[in-house]
PDB file of C-alpha atoms in Angstrom:
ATOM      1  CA  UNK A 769     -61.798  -0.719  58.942  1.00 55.00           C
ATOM      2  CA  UNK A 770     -59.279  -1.854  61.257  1.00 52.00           C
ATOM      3  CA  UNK A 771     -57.561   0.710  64.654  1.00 49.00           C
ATOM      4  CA  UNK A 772     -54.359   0.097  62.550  1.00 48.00           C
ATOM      5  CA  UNK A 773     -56.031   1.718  59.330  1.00 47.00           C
ATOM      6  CA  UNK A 774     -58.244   4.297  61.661  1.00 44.00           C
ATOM      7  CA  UNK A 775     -55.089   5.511  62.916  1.00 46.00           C
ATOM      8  CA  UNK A 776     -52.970   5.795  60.041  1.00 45.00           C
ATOM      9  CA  UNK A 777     -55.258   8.328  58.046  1.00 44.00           C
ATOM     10  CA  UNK A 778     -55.959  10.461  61.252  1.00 48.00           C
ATOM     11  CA  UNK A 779     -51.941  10.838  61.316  1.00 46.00           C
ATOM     12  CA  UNK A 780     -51.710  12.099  57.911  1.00 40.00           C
ATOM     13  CA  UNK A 781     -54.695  13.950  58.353  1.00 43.00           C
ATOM     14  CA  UNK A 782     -52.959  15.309  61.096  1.00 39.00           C
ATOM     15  CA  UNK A 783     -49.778  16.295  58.989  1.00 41.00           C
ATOM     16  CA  UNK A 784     -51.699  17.796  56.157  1.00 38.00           C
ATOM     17  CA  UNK A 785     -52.777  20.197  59.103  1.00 37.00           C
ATOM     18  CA  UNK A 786     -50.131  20.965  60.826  1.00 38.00           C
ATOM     19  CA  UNK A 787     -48.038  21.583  57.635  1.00 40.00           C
ATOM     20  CA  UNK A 788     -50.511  23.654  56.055  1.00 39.00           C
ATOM     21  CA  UNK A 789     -50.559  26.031  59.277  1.00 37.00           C
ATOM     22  CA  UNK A 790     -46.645  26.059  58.857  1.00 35.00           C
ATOM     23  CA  UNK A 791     -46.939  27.386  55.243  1.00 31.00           C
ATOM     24  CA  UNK A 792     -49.191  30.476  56.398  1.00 28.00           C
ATOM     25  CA  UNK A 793     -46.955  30.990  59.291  1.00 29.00           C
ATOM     26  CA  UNK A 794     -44.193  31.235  57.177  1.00 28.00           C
ATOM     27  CA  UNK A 795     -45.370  33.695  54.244  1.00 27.00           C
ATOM     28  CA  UNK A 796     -46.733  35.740  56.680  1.00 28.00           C
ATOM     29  CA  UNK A 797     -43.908  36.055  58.032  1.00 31.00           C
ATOM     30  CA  UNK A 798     -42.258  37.117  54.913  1.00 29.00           C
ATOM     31  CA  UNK A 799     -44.921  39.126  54.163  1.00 28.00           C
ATOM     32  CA  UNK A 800     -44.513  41.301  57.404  1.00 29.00           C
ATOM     33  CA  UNK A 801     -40.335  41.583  56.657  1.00 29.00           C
ATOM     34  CA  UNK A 802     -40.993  43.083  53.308  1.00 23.00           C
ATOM     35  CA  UNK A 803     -43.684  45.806  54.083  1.00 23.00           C
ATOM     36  CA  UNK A 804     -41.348  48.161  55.762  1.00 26.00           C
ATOM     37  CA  UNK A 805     -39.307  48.283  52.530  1.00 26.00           C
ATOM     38  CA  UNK A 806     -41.847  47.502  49.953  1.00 26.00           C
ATOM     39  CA  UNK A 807     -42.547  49.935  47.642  1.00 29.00           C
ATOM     40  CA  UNK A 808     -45.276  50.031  44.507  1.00 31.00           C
ATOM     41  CA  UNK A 809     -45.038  48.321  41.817  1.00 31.00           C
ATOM     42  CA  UNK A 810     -45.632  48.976  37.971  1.00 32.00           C
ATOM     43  CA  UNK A 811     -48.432  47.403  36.690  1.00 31.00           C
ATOM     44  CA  UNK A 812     -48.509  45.140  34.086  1.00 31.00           C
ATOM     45  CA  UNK A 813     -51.964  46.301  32.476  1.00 32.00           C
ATOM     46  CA  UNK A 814     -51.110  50.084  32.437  1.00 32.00           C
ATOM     47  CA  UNK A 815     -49.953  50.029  28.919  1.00 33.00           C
ATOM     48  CA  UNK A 816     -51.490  53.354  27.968  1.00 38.00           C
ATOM     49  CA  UNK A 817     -49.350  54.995  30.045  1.00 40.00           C
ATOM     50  CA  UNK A 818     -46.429  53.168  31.255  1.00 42.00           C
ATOM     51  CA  UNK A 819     -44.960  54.068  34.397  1.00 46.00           C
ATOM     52  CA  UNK A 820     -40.612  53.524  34.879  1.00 49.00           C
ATOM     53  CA  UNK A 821     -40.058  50.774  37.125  1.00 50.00           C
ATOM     54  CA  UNK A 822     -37.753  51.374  40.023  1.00 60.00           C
ATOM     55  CA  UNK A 823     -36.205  49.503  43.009  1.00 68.00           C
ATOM     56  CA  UNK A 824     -37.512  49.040  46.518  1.00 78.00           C
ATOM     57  CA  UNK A 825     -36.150  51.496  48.960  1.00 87.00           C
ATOM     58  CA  UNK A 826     -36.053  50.764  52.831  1.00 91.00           C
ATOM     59  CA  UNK A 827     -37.227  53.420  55.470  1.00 90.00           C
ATOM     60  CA  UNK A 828     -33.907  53.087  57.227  1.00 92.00           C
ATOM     61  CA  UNK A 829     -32.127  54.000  53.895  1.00 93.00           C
ATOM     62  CA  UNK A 830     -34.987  57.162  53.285  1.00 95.00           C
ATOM     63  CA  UNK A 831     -34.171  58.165  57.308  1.00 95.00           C
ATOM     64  CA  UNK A 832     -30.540  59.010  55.999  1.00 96.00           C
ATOM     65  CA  UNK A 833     -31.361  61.427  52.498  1.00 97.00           C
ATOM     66  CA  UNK A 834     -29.780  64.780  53.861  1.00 97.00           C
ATOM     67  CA  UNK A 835     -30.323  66.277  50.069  1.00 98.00           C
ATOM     68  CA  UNK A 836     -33.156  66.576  47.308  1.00 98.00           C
ATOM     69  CA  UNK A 837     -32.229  67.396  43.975  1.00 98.00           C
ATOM     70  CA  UNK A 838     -34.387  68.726  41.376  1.00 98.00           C
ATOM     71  CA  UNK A 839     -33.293  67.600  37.928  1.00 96.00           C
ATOM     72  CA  UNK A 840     -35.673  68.662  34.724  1.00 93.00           C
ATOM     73  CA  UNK A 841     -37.683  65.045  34.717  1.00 94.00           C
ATOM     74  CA  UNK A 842     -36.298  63.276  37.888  1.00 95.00           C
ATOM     75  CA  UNK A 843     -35.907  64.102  41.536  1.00 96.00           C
ATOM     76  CA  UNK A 844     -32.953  62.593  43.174  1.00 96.00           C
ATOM     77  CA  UNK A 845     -32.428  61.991  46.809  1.00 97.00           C
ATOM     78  CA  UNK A 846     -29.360  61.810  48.651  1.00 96.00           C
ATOM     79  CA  UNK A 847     -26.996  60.767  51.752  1.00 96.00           C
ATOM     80  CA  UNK A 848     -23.815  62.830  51.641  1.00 92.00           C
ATOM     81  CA  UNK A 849     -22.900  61.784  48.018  1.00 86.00           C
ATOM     82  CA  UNK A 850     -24.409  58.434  47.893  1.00 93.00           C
ATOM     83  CA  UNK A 851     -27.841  58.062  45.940  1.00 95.00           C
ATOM     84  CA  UNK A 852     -30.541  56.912  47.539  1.00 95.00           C
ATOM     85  CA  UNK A 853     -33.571  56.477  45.442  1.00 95.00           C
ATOM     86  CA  UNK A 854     -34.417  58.784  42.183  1.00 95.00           C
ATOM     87  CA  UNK A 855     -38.102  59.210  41.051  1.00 95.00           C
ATOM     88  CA  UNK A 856     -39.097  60.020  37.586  1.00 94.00           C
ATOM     89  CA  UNK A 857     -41.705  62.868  37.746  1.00 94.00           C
ATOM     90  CA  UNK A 858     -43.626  60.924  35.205  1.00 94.00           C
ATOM     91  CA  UNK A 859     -45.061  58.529  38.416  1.00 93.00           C
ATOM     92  CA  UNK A 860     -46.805  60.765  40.563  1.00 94.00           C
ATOM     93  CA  UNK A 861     -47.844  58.298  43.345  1.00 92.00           C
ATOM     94  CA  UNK A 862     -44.463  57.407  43.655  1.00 93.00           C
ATOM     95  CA  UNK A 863     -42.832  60.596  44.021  1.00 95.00           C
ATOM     96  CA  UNK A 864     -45.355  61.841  46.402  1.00 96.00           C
ATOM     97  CA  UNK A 865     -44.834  58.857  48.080  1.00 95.00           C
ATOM     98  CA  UNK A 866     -41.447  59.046  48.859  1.00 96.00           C
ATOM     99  CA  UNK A 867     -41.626  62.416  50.260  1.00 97.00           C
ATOM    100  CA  UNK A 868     -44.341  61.612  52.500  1.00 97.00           C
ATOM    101  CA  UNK A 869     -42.192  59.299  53.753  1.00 96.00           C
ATOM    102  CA  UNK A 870     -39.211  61.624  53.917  1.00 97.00           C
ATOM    103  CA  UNK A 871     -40.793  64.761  55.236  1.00 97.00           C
ATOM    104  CA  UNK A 872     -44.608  63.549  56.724  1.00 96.00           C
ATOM    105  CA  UNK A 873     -47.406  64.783  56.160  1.00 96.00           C
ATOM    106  CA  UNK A 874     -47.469  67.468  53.917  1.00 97.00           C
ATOM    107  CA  UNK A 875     -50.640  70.493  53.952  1.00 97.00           C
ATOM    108  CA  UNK A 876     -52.732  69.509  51.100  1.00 96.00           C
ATOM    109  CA  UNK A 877     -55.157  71.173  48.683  1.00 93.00           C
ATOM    110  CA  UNK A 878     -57.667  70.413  45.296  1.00 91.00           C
ATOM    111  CA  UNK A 879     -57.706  72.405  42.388  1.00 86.00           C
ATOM    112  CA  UNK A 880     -60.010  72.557  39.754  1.00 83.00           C
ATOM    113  CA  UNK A 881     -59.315  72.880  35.704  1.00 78.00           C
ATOM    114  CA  UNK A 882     -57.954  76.511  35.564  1.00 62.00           C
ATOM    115  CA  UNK A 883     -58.031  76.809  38.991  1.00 63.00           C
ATOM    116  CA  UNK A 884     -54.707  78.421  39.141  1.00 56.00           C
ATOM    117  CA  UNK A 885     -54.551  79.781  35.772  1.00 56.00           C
ATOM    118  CA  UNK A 886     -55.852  79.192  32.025  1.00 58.00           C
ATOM    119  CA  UNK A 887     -54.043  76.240  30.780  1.00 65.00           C
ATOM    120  CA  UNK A 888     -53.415  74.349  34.718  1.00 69.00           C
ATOM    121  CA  UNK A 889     -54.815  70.785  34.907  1.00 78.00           C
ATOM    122  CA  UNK A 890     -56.743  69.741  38.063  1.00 86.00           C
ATOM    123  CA  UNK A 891     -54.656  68.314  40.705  1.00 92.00           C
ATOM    124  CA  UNK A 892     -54.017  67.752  44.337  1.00 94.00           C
ATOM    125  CA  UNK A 893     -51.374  70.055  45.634  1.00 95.00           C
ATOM    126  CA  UNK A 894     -48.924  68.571  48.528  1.00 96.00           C
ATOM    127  CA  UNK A 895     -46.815  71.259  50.377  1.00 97.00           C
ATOM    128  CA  UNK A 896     -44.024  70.027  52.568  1.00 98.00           C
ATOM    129  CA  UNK A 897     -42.785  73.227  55.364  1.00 96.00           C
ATOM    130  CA  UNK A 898     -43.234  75.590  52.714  1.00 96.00           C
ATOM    131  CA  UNK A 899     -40.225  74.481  50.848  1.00 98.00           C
ATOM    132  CA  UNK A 900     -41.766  72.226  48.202  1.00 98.00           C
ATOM    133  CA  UNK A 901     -44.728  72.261  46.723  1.00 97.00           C
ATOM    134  CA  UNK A 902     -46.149  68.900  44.376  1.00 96.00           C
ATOM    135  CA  UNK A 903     -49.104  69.005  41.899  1.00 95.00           C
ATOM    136  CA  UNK A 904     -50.133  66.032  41.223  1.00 95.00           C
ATOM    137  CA  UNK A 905     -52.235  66.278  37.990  1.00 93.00           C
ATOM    138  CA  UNK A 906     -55.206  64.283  37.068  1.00 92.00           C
ATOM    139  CA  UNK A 907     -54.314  63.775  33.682  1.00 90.00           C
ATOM    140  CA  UNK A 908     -50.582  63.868  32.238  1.00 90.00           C
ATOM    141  CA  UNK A 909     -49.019  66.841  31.151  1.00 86.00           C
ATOM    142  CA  UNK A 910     -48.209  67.881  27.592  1.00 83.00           C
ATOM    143  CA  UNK A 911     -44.914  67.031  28.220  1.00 85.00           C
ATOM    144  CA  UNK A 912     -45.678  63.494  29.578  1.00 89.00           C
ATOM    145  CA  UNK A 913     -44.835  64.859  33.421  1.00 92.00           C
ATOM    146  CA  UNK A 914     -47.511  63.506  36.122  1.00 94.00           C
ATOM    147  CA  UNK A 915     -46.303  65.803  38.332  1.00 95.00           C
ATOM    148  CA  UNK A 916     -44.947  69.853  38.695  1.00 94.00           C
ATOM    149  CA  UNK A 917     -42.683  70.473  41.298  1.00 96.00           C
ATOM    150  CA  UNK A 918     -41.797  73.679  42.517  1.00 97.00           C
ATOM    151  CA  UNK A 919     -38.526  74.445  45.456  1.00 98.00           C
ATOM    152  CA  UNK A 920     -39.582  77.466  47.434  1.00 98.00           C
ATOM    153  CA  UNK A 921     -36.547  77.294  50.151  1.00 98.00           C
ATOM    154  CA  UNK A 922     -33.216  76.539  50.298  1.00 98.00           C
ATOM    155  CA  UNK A 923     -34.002  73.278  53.063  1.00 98.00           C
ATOM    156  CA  UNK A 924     -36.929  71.537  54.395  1.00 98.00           C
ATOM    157  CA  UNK A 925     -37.075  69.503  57.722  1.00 97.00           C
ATOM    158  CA  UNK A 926     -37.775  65.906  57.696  1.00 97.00           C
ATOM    159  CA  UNK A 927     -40.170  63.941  59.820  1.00 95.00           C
ATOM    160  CA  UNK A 928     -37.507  63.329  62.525  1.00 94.00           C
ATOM    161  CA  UNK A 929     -36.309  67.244  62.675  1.00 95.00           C
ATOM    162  CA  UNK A 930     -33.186  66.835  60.611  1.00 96.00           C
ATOM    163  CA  UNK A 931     -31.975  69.693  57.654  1.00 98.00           C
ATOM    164  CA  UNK A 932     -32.658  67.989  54.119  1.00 98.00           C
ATOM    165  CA  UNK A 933     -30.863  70.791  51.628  1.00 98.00           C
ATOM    166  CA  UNK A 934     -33.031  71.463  48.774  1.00 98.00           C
ATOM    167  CA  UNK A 935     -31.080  72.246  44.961  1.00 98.00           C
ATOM    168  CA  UNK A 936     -31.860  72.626  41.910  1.00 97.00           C
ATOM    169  CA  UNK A 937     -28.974  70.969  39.269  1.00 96.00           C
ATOM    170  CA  UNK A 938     -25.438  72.035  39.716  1.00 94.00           C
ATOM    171  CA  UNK A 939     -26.528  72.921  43.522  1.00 96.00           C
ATOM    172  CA  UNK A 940     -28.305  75.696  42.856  1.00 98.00           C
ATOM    173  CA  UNK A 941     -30.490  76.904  45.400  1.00 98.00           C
ATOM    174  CA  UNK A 942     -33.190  79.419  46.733  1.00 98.00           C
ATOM    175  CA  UNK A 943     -31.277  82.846  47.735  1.00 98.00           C
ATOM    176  CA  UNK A 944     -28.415  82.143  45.808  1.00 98.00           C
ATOM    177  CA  UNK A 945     -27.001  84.491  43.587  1.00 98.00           C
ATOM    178  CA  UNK A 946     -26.711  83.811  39.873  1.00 97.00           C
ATOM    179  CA  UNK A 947     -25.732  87.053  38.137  1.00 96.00           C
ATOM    180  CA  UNK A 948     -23.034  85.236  36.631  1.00 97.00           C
ATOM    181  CA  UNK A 949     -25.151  82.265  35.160  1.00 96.00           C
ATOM    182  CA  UNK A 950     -27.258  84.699  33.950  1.00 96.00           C
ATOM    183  CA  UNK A 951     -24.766  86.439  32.026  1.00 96.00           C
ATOM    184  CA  UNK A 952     -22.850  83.562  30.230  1.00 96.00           C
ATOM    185  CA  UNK A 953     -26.535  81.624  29.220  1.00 95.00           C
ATOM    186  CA  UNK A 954     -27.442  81.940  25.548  1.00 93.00           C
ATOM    187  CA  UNK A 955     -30.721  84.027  24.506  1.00 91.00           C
ATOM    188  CA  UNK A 956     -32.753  80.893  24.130  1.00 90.00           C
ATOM    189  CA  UNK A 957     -32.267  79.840  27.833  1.00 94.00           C
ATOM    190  CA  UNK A 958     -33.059  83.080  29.736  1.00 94.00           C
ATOM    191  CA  UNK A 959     -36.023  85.240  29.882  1.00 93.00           C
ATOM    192  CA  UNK A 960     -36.110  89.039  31.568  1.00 93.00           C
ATOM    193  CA  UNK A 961     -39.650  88.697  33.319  1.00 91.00           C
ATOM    194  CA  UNK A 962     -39.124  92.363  35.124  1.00 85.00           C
ATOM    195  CA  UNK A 963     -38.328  96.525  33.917  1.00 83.00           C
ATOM    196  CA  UNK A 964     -36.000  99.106  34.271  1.00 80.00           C
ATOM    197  CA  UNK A 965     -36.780  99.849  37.462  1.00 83.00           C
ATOM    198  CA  UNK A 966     -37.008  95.569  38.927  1.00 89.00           C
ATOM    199  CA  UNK A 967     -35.442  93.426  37.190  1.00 91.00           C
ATOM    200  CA  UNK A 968     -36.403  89.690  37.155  1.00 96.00           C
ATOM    201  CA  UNK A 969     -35.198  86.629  35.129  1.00 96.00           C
ATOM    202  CA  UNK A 970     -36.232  83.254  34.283  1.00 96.00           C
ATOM    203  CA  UNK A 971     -33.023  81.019  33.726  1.00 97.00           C
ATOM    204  CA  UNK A 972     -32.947  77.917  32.350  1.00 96.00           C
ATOM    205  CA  UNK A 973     -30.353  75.524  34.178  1.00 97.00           C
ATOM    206  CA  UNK A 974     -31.311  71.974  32.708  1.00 95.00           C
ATOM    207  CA  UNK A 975     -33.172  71.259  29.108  1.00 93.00           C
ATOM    208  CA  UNK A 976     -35.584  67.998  29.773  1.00 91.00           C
ATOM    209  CA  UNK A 977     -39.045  66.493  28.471  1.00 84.00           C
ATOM    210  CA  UNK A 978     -38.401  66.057  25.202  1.00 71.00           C
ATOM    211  CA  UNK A 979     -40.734  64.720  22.437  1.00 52.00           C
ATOM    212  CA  UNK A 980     -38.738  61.175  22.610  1.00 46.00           C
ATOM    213  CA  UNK A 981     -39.670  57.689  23.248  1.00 43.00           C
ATOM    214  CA  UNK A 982     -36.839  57.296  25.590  1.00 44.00           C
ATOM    215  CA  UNK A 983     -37.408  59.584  28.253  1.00 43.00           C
ATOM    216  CA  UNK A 984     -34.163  59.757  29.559  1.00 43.00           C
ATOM    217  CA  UNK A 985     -33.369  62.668  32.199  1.00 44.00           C
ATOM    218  CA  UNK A 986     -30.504  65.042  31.528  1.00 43.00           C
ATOM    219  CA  UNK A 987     -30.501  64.796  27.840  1.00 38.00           C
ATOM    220  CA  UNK A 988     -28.343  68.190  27.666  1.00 37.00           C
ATOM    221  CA  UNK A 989     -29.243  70.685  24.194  1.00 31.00           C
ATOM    222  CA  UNK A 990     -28.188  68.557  21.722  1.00 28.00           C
ATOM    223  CA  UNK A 991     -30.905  67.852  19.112  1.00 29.00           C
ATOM    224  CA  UNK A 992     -33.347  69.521  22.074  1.00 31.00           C
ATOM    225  CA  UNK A 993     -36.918  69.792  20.527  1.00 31.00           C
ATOM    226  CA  UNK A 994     -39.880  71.937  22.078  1.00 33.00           C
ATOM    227  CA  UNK A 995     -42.004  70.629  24.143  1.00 32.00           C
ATOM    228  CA  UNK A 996     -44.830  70.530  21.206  1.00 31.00           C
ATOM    229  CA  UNK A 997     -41.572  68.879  18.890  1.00 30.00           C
ATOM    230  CA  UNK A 998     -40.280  72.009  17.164  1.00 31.00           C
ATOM    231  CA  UNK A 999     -36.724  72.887  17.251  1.00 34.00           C
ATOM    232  CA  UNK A1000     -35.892  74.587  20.025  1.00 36.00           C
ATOM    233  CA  UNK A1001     -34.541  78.633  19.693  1.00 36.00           C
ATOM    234  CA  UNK A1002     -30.866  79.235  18.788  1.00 37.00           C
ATOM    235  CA  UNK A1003     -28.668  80.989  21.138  1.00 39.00           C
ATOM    236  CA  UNK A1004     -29.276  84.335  19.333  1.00 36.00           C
ATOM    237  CA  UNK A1005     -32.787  83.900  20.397  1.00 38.00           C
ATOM    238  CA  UNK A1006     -34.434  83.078  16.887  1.00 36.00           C
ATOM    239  CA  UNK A1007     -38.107  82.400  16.573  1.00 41.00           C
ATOM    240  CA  UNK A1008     -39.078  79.104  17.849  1.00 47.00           C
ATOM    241  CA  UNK A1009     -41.115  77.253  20.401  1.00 56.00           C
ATOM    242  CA  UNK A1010     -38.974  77.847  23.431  1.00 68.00           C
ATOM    243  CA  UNK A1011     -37.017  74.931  25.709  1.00 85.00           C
ATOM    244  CA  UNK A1012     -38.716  73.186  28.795  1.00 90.00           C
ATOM    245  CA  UNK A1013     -36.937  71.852  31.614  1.00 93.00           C
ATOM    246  CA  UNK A1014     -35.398  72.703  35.231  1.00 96.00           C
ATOM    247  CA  UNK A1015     -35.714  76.253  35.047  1.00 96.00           C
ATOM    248  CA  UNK A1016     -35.187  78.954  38.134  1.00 97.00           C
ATOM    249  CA  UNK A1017     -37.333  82.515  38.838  1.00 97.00           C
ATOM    250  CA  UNK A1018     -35.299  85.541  40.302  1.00 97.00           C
ATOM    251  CA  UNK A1019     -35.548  89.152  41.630  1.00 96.00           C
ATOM    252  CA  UNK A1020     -32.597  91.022  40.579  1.00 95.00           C
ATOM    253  CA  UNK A1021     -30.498  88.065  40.354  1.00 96.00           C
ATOM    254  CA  UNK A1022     -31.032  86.246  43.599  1.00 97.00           C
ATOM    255  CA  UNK A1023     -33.202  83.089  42.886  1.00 98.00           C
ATOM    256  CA  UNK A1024     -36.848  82.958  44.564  1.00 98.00           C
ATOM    257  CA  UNK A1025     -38.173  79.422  42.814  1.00 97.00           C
ATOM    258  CA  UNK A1026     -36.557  76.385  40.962  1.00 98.00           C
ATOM    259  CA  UNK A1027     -39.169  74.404  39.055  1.00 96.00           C
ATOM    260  CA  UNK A1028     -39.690  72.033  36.601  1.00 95.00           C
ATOM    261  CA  UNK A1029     -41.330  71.598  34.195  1.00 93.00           C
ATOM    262  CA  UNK A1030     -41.221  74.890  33.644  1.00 91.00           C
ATOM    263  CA  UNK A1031     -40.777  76.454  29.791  1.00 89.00           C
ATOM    264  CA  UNK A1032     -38.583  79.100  28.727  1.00 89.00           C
ATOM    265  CA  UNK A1033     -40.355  81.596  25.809  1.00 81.00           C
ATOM    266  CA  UNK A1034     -43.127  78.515  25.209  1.00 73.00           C
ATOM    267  CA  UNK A1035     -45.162  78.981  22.679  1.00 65.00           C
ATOM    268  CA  UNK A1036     -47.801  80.881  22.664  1.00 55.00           C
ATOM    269  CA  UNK A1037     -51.403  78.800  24.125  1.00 56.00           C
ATOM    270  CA  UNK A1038     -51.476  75.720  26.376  1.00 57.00           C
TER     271      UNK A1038
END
């Protein structure tokens, strides 16, 4: 082999090298610029249970949500009026995710199989400041949701001390008054919980988890089934399996929790 030969292989040998360090360099590099904004995604063999897709949000854009809405299958976050990311309470990772992200760490606790009543599923509990409590359940609910939400007060403070206002739909929050909503909804959406002497209401503000392929969030009461697939109860409160949804506790009138799930005159069993 002649120097001429020697030296032309060591130079490509040379190149092969030097390019292939270029090529880690450079996804690694890509790989570090998309971390801060990545966020999971669906997985491909989940096909029992598919989960909704959704788009990558950054941290700078979760830094600016100054308002959490609680719809009847969705949670929606917000800057002034601009959506910033929804999450379909079908996904719990993801919504527990995002407001870990939001809020920080949030006080956490296990729960067994009728741990906190009859017909509860295991789950891991996340509580952010005593505003808003997560379940995330081991197993899907009846209704299809992965998680149960529950809005204890009227704000929460985020990671970096700011006031994130916390609503139910139609801005409806903790300590508000809704004598009036009370009085104009039909039979089949409100439920007197107290007696003469305390009275206490459960008021349904948004029907949701319907029977349905489509899962689509604020379907309204049109065609609204059960959440076992009966028709629902007519406004003059006729027999049926009662209406799931967004739905808000109260004493007197003044609201003390907005949840969801959370049935109106269910049936009767799990």
């Amino acid at each position: 082999m002649t120097p001429r030969t020697v030296m032309t292989i060591g130079a490509v040998a040379l190149a092969l090298v030097v390019g292939n360090g270029q090529a880690v360099d450079h996804w690694s590099g890509q790989d570090a610029d998309r971390a801060a904004a990545a966020e999971p995604t669906a997985s491909a063999t989940r096909t029992a249970d598919p989960v909704p897709t959704w788009r990558p949000v950054s941290s700078g854009a979760l830094k600016s949500v100054d308002a959490v809405e609680l719809r009847a299958e969705s949670i929606v976050f917000r800057s002034d009026d601009h959506t910033v990311t929804t999450v379909s309470m079908r996904d719990a990772k993801h919504t527990v995710s995002v407001l870990n992200r939001i809020l920080g760490t949030p006080a956490r606790t296990q729960t067994a199989v009728g741990d906190a009543g009859r017909c509860v599923p295991a789950s891991t509990t996340s509580t952010w400041g005593g505003a808003i409590r997560v379940a995330a359940l081991a197993e899907p609910g009846t209704a299809g949701n992965r998680v149960e939400v529950r809005v204890l007060r009227d704000h929460v403070r985020s990671r970096l001390g700011a006031v994130i206002e916390l609503s139910g739909p139609d801005g409806v929050q903790v300590g508000d008054d809704v004598s009036d909503q009370i009085d104009d909804a039909p039979a089949s959406d409100r439920e007197s919980l107290g007696s003469d002497d305390a009275q206490a209401w459960q008021l349904l503000l948004q029907r949701g988890w319907t029977d349905d392929d489509d899962h689509a969030d604020d379907r309204g009461t049109a065609g609204h089934r059960g959440t076992d697939g009966a028709e629902g109860a007519d406004d003059d409160g006729a027999d049926g399996d009662g209406a799931n949804g967004v739905s808000v506790l109260t004493d007197d009138s003044t609201v003390t929790v907005i949840g969801s799930p959370m049935p109106i005159r269910p049936a009767r069993g799990c």
